[in-house]
Amino acid sequence: MSDAPPRSDVRFTSGADRCHAWLYLPTPTPAPDAGAPPVVVMAHGLGGVKALRLAAFAERFQAAGYACLVFDYRHFGDSEGQPRELLSIRRQREDWHAAVAFARSLPEVDGDRVVVWGTSFAGGHAITTAAEDADVVAAIAQCPFTDGFASARTISPLATVRVGFAAFADHLARLLRRPPVRVKVAGRPGEVALMNAPDALDGIHELLKASDLTEDEYPDEVPARVALEIPLHRPGRAASRVRCPILFSVCDGDTVAPPRATLRHAAKAPRGEVIRYPAGHFDIYTGEPFEAVVADQLRFLTTHVPPRTAP
């Protein structure tokens, strides 16, 4: 019998497909006169799925009195969508808005107190979602992807050219209605991959291990066409339009989402807060860095969106 806190499987519609999500409700259940809990909407980063360690964060928030809606994007994980593992920035942003709308509709939560939480590539989505939805009450962007040009510079020129050729080939395959041309999400330095920083592949492997997943259970390739979008994607620019409190959890040793760009964008958020960690991009999900970041995020949440308690 599992000792994991209870959660339920739910689905919501985004576009023509249904996204799968886990719904966590506070344990123990709040007293009837305490009011419904705030809800934290959560999703993963580049090519990531909710099974990659997001439960660890959701369970901590749940234990502190928050509901959590943790979802997979269309085309990924347990969600619908063809072709599989299609990484579309536009569709993922649509999924975020659909998830927030669904969270607001849930009778078990306080739909007026929705928080968005994103990590890595989804950290950028959390910033743009909060900027576009004035009713979001708080946001957390963890080791966030904020500047595609800065991230693209972490890949060697030769690898960039090879990824670009794969992207053009994938677009041609799409026009000819052929199967996608795929590229690895993470690889060794110099390999053709969307991320090939020295710690990228080992970081993914550690995430899999911490999530009790094998490499065979985690698709490590996506249609290459997204490689042409990423360098032009700069969600950090939306930080200046985020009116709610927003926490930027920044890793000083981040080799995937360079911290200098994130700090520059975070400084423009009217109610932004920045906490920095002596950690790499993938370190923050486990061990002492995880304990530090989740504690800081809970302090931020309880300050700005405290769970209601019975009078």
Short mmCIF file of C-alpha atoms in Angstrom, two decimals:
data_model
loop_
_atom_site.label_atom_id
_atom_site.label_comp_id
_atom_site.label_asym_id
_atom_site.label_seq_id
_atom_site.Cartn_x
_atom_site.Cartn_y
_atom_site.Cartn_z
CA MET A 1 0.00 0.00 0.00
CA SER A 2 1.40 3.40 -1.01
CA ASP A 3 2.18 6.02 1.63
CA ALA A 4 1.84 8.82 -0.92
CA PRO A 5 -0.76 11.51 -0.11
CA PRO A 6 -4.05 11.07 -1.97
CA ARG A 7 -4.62 12.61 -5.35
CA SER A 8 -7.21 12.09 -8.08
CA ASP A 9 -6.95 11.87 -11.86
CA VAL A 10 -8.81 14.58 -13.73
CA ARG A 11 -8.98 15.76 -17.34
CA PHE A 12 -9.71 19.06 -19.02
CA THR A 13 -10.05 20.14 -22.63
CA SER A 14 -7.47 22.22 -24.45
CA GLY A 15 -8.03 22.73 -28.15
CA ALA A 16 -9.32 19.48 -29.63
CA ASP A 17 -7.62 17.26 -27.02
CA ARG A 18 -7.84 16.48 -23.34
CA CYS A 19 -5.03 17.11 -20.89
CA HIS A 20 -4.51 14.76 -17.97
CA ALA A 21 -3.80 16.16 -14.52
CA TRP A 22 -3.40 15.15 -10.90
CA LEU A 23 -5.59 17.00 -8.43
CA TYR A 24 -4.22 17.23 -4.90
CA LEU A 25 -6.50 18.46 -2.12
CA PRO A 26 -5.23 19.46 1.32
CA THR A 27 -4.78 16.74 3.91
CA PRO A 28 -6.29 16.67 6.39
CA THR A 29 -9.42 18.18 4.84
CA PRO A 30 -9.95 21.75 6.11
CA ALA A 31 -12.82 22.37 8.52
CA PRO A 32 -16.11 23.22 6.78
CA ASP A 33 -15.99 26.83 7.98
CA ALA A 34 -12.37 27.33 6.88
CA GLY A 35 -13.25 27.98 3.24
CA ALA A 36 -11.93 26.35 0.11
CA PRO A 37 -8.14 26.20 -0.37
CA PRO A 38 -6.11 28.18 -2.91
CA VAL A 39 -4.99 26.10 -5.88
CA VAL A 40 -1.51 25.96 -7.43
CA VAL A 41 -1.47 25.09 -11.15
CA MET A 42 1.78 23.32 -12.03
CA ALA A 43 3.60 21.94 -15.09
CA HIS A 44 7.07 20.83 -16.15
CA GLY A 45 9.75 22.11 -18.48
CA LEU A 46 11.22 21.32 -21.89
CA GLY A 47 9.97 17.89 -22.91
CA GLY A 48 9.08 17.17 -19.28
CA VAL A 49 6.07 15.37 -17.84
CA LYS A 50 4.42 15.65 -14.45
CA ALA A 51 5.78 12.26 -13.39
CA LEU A 52 9.29 13.79 -13.31
CA ARG A 53 9.42 14.78 -9.65
CA LEU A 54 6.55 17.33 -9.66
CA ALA A 55 4.70 15.19 -7.12
CA ALA A 56 7.39 16.03 -4.56
CA PHE A 57 6.55 19.74 -4.78
CA ALA A 58 2.79 19.21 -4.94
CA GLU A 59 2.83 16.99 -1.86
CA ARG A 60 4.62 19.68 0.16
CA PHE A 61 2.14 22.32 -0.95
CA GLN A 62 -0.74 19.95 -0.24
CA ALA A 63 0.50 19.30 3.30
CA ALA A 64 0.62 23.07 3.89
CA GLY A 65 -3.04 23.52 2.98
CA TYR A 66 -2.97 24.11 -0.77
CA ALA A 67 -4.72 22.30 -3.59
CA CYS A 68 -2.58 21.54 -6.62
CA LEU A 69 -3.47 20.84 -10.25
CA VAL A 70 -0.43 19.22 -11.88
CA PHE A 71 -0.90 18.68 -15.62
CA ASP A 72 0.74 17.23 -18.72
CA TYR A 73 0.75 19.31 -21.89
CA ARG A 74 -1.04 18.06 -24.95
CA HIS A 75 1.11 15.50 -26.79
CA PHE A 76 2.97 14.58 -23.59
CA GLY A 77 2.65 12.09 -20.76
CA ASP A 78 -0.92 10.98 -20.07
CA SER A 79 -2.51 13.73 -22.17
CA GLU A 80 -3.95 13.32 -25.65
CA GLY A 81 -2.51 14.81 -28.83
CA GLN A 82 -0.76 13.67 -32.00
CA PRO A 83 2.03 13.53 -32.96
CA ARG A 84 3.42 12.45 -29.62
CA GLU A 85 5.93 14.70 -27.86
CA LEU A 86 5.15 17.64 -30.16
CA LEU A 87 6.65 20.62 -28.38
CA SER A 88 4.64 23.64 -29.49
CA ILE A 89 5.16 26.85 -27.52
CA ARG A 90 1.81 28.24 -28.69
CA ARG A 91 -0.08 25.09 -27.69
CA GLN A 92 1.62 24.88 -24.32
CA ARG A 93 0.62 28.46 -23.56
CA GLU A 94 -2.94 27.57 -24.53
CA ASP A 95 -2.75 24.56 -22.22
CA TRP A 96 -1.75 26.82 -19.34
CA HIS A 97 -4.78 29.05 -19.82
CA ALA A 98 -7.04 25.99 -20.16
CA ALA A 99 -5.58 24.54 -16.94
CA VAL A 100 -6.14 27.79 -15.04
CA ALA A 101 -9.72 28.01 -16.31
CA PHE A 102 -10.33 24.40 -15.27
CA ALA A 103 -8.85 25.02 -11.82
CA ARG A 104 -11.23 27.94 -11.34
CA SER A 105 -14.17 25.68 -12.17
CA LEU A 106 -13.39 23.08 -9.50
CA PRO A 107 -15.88 23.18 -6.62
CA GLU A 108 -13.30 21.88 -4.13
CA VAL A 109 -10.99 24.92 -4.45
CA ASP A 110 -11.14 28.69 -4.21
CA GLY A 111 -11.27 29.67 -7.88
CA ASP A 112 -10.50 33.28 -6.99
CA ARG A 113 -7.08 32.30 -5.64
CA VAL A 114 -5.17 30.59 -8.42
CA VAL A 115 -1.36 30.48 -8.30
CA VAL A 116 0.76 29.46 -11.31
CA TRP A 117 3.98 27.48 -10.74
CA GLY A 118 6.34 26.52 -13.53
CA THR A 119 9.82 25.08 -13.63
CA SER A 120 12.47 25.45 -16.35
CA PHE A 121 10.71 26.00 -19.70
CA ALA A 122 7.40 26.16 -17.81
CA GLY A 123 8.87 28.89 -15.64
CA GLY A 124 8.63 31.08 -18.72
CA HIS A 125 5.05 29.93 -19.26
CA ALA A 126 4.20 30.84 -15.66
CA ILE A 127 5.52 34.36 -16.27
CA THR A 128 3.51 34.88 -19.46
CA THR A 129 0.36 33.30 -18.00
CA ALA A 130 0.49 35.63 -15.00
CA ALA A 131 1.08 38.59 -17.32
CA GLU A 132 -1.87 37.69 -19.54
CA ASP A 133 -4.32 36.73 -16.77
CA ALA A 134 -4.83 39.57 -14.32
CA ASP A 135 -6.82 37.32 -11.98
CA VAL A 136 -3.85 35.07 -11.16
CA VAL A 137 -3.00 35.96 -7.56
CA ALA A 138 0.65 34.83 -7.43
CA ALA A 139 3.29 33.11 -9.55
CA ILE A 140 6.43 31.06 -8.99
CA ALA A 141 9.03 30.69 -11.75
CA GLN A 142 11.64 28.08 -10.79
CA CYS A 143 15.00 28.04 -12.63
CA PRO A 144 12.96 29.67 -15.40
CA PHE A 145 13.67 29.76 -19.11
CA THR A 146 13.36 33.50 -19.78
CA ASP A 147 15.47 34.24 -22.84
CA GLY A 148 15.77 31.93 -25.84
CA PHE A 149 18.76 33.73 -27.29
CA ALA A 150 20.69 33.41 -24.02
CA SER A 151 19.82 29.71 -23.78
CA ALA A 152 20.70 29.08 -27.42
CA ARG A 153 24.20 30.42 -26.76
CA THR A 154 24.81 27.55 -24.33
CA ILE A 155 24.84 25.14 -27.30
CA SER A 156 27.97 24.86 -29.46
CA PRO A 157 27.77 26.46 -32.94
CA LEU A 158 28.20 23.11 -34.71
CA ALA A 159 25.46 21.48 -32.65
CA THR A 160 23.23 24.50 -33.30
CA VAL A 161 23.66 24.11 -37.05
CA ARG A 162 22.91 20.38 -36.90
CA VAL A 163 19.80 20.95 -34.77
CA GLY A 164 18.72 23.63 -37.27
CA PHE A 165 19.02 21.20 -40.19
CA ALA A 166 16.93 18.68 -38.26
CA ALA A 167 14.31 21.37 -37.62
CA PHE A 168 14.04 22.25 -41.31
CA ALA A 169 13.83 18.55 -42.18
CA ASP A 170 11.01 18.16 -39.65
CA HIS A 171 9.08 21.05 -41.14
CA LEU A 172 9.46 19.45 -44.57
CA ALA A 173 8.26 16.13 -43.17
CA ARG A 174 5.22 17.89 -41.72
CA LEU A 175 4.38 19.46 -45.10
CA LEU A 176 4.74 16.08 -46.79
CA ARG A 177 2.67 14.42 -44.03
CA ARG A 178 5.48 12.15 -43.05
CA PRO A 179 6.50 11.10 -39.52
CA PRO A 180 8.34 13.79 -37.59
CA VAL A 181 12.11 14.13 -37.67
CA ARG A 182 13.06 13.98 -34.01
CA VAL A 183 15.86 15.40 -31.92
CA LYS A 184 16.99 14.51 -28.41
CA VAL A 185 15.85 16.73 -25.57
CA ALA A 186 19.14 16.27 -23.70
CA GLY A 187 22.53 15.02 -24.84
CA ARG A 188 26.22 15.16 -24.12
CA PRO A 189 28.18 18.30 -25.05
CA GLY A 190 28.40 18.53 -28.83
CA GLU A 191 25.57 16.06 -29.46
CA VAL A 192 22.52 17.07 -31.48
CA ALA A 193 20.07 17.93 -28.71
CA LEU A 194 17.99 20.83 -27.46
CA MET A 195 20.07 20.81 -24.28
CA ASN A 196 23.66 19.61 -24.30
CA ALA A 197 25.21 21.44 -21.37
CA PRO A 198 27.67 19.25 -19.41
CA ASP A 199 25.11 18.49 -16.69
CA ALA A 200 21.99 18.16 -18.88
CA LEU A 201 21.92 14.42 -19.62
CA ASP A 202 23.09 13.38 -16.16
CA GLY A 203 20.54 15.78 -14.68
CA ILE A 204 17.72 14.09 -16.61
CA HIS A 205 18.96 10.69 -15.49
CA GLU A 206 18.96 11.81 -11.85
CA LEU A 207 15.42 13.14 -12.26
CA LEU A 208 14.33 9.79 -13.67
CA LYS A 209 15.95 7.94 -10.80
CA ALA A 210 14.35 10.22 -8.20
CA SER A 211 10.97 9.71 -9.90
CA ASP A 212 11.28 5.90 -10.04
CA LEU A 213 11.21 5.98 -13.84
CA THR A 214 13.44 4.17 -16.31
CA GLU A 215 14.84 5.66 -19.50
CA ASP A 216 12.48 3.42 -21.46
CA GLU A 217 9.51 5.01 -19.68
CA TYR A 218 10.52 8.55 -20.62
CA PRO A 219 10.49 9.65 -24.28
CA ASP A 220 13.73 11.57 -24.81
CA GLU A 221 13.08 12.88 -28.33
CA VAL A 222 10.73 15.52 -29.71
CA PRO A 223 9.89 16.71 -33.24
CA ALA A 224 12.79 18.98 -34.16
CA ARG A 225 10.70 21.88 -35.50
CA VAL A 226 10.62 23.60 -32.09
CA ALA A 227 14.35 24.32 -32.39
CA LEU A 228 13.52 27.20 -34.73
CA GLU A 229 11.15 28.73 -32.16
CA ILE A 230 13.22 28.51 -29.00
CA PRO A 231 15.89 31.17 -29.80
CA LEU A 232 13.13 33.70 -30.54
CA HIS A 233 11.10 32.88 -27.44
CA ARG A 234 11.72 35.43 -24.67
CA PRO A 235 9.02 35.02 -22.01
CA GLY A 236 11.07 37.00 -19.52
CA ARG A 237 9.99 40.16 -21.32
CA ALA A 238 6.51 39.63 -19.89
CA ALA A 239 7.79 40.02 -16.31
CA SER A 240 7.23 43.76 -16.41
CA ARG A 241 3.52 43.11 -17.01
CA VAL A 242 3.03 40.72 -14.09
CA ARG A 243 1.06 42.66 -11.47
CA CYS A 244 0.73 39.92 -8.87
CA PRO A 245 3.54 38.84 -6.52
CA ILE A 246 5.99 36.61 -8.40
CA LEU A 247 8.89 34.62 -6.99
CA PHE A 248 11.90 33.83 -9.16
CA SER A 249 13.85 30.83 -7.81
CA VAL A 250 17.18 31.25 -9.59
CA CYS A 251 20.07 28.78 -9.75
CA ASP A 252 23.41 30.58 -9.94
CA GLY A 253 25.04 27.57 -11.62
CA ASP A 254 22.31 27.18 -14.24
CA THR A 255 23.83 26.04 -17.53
CA VAL A 256 20.49 25.72 -19.36
CA ALA A 257 18.59 28.89 -18.41
CA PRO A 258 21.38 31.44 -17.81
CA PRO A 259 20.74 33.28 -14.53
CA ARG A 260 22.03 36.63 -15.76
CA ALA A 261 19.16 36.92 -18.26
CA THR A 262 16.63 35.81 -15.66
CA LEU A 263 17.85 38.34 -13.11
CA ARG A 264 17.65 41.11 -15.70
CA HIS A 265 14.03 40.28 -16.50
CA ALA A 266 13.06 39.63 -12.87
CA ALA A 267 14.22 43.11 -11.90
CA LYS A 268 11.42 44.55 -14.05
CA ALA A 269 8.59 42.70 -12.31
CA PRO A 270 6.69 45.28 -10.20
CA ARG A 271 6.17 42.84 -7.31
CA GLY A 272 8.97 40.45 -8.07
CA GLU A 273 11.01 38.60 -5.46
CA VAL A 274 14.25 36.79 -6.24
CA ILE A 275 15.91 34.04 -4.23
CA ARG A 276 19.20 32.64 -5.52
CA TYR A 277 20.66 29.20 -4.89
CA PRO A 278 24.23 27.87 -5.27
CA ALA A 279 22.96 25.07 -7.49
CA GLY A 280 22.73 23.91 -11.08
CA HIS A 281 19.61 23.73 -13.24
CA PHE A 282 18.85 20.10 -12.36
CA ASP A 283 20.01 20.17 -8.73
CA ILE A 284 16.93 21.97 -7.45
CA TYR A 285 14.64 18.94 -7.74
CA THR A 286 16.32 16.74 -5.14
CA GLY A 287 18.36 16.76 -1.94
CA GLU A 288 19.28 19.89 -0.01
CA PRO A 289 18.57 22.30 -2.90
CA PHE A 290 15.04 20.90 -3.15
CA GLU A 291 14.48 21.30 0.58
CA ALA A 292 15.70 24.89 0.44
CA VAL A 293 13.65 25.94 -2.55
CA VAL A 294 10.40 24.31 -1.45
CA ALA A 295 10.71 25.92 1.99
CA ASP A 296 11.21 29.34 0.40
CA GLN A 297 8.31 28.79 -1.97
CA LEU A 298 6.04 27.86 0.94
CA ARG A 299 7.06 31.03 2.78
CA PHE A 300 6.20 33.02 -0.34
CA LEU A 301 2.83 31.28 -0.69
CA THR A 302 1.83 31.64 2.95
CA THR A 303 2.78 35.33 2.85
CA HIS A 304 0.83 36.24 -0.27
CA VAL A 305 -1.86 33.54 -0.57
CA PRO A 306 -2.31 32.02 2.89
CA PRO A 307 -4.59 29.01 3.27
CA ARG A 308 -7.73 29.97 5.11
CA THR A 309 -8.27 28.54 8.57
CA ALA A 310 -11.42 28.15 10.55
CA PRO A 311 -12.22 31.16 12.78
#
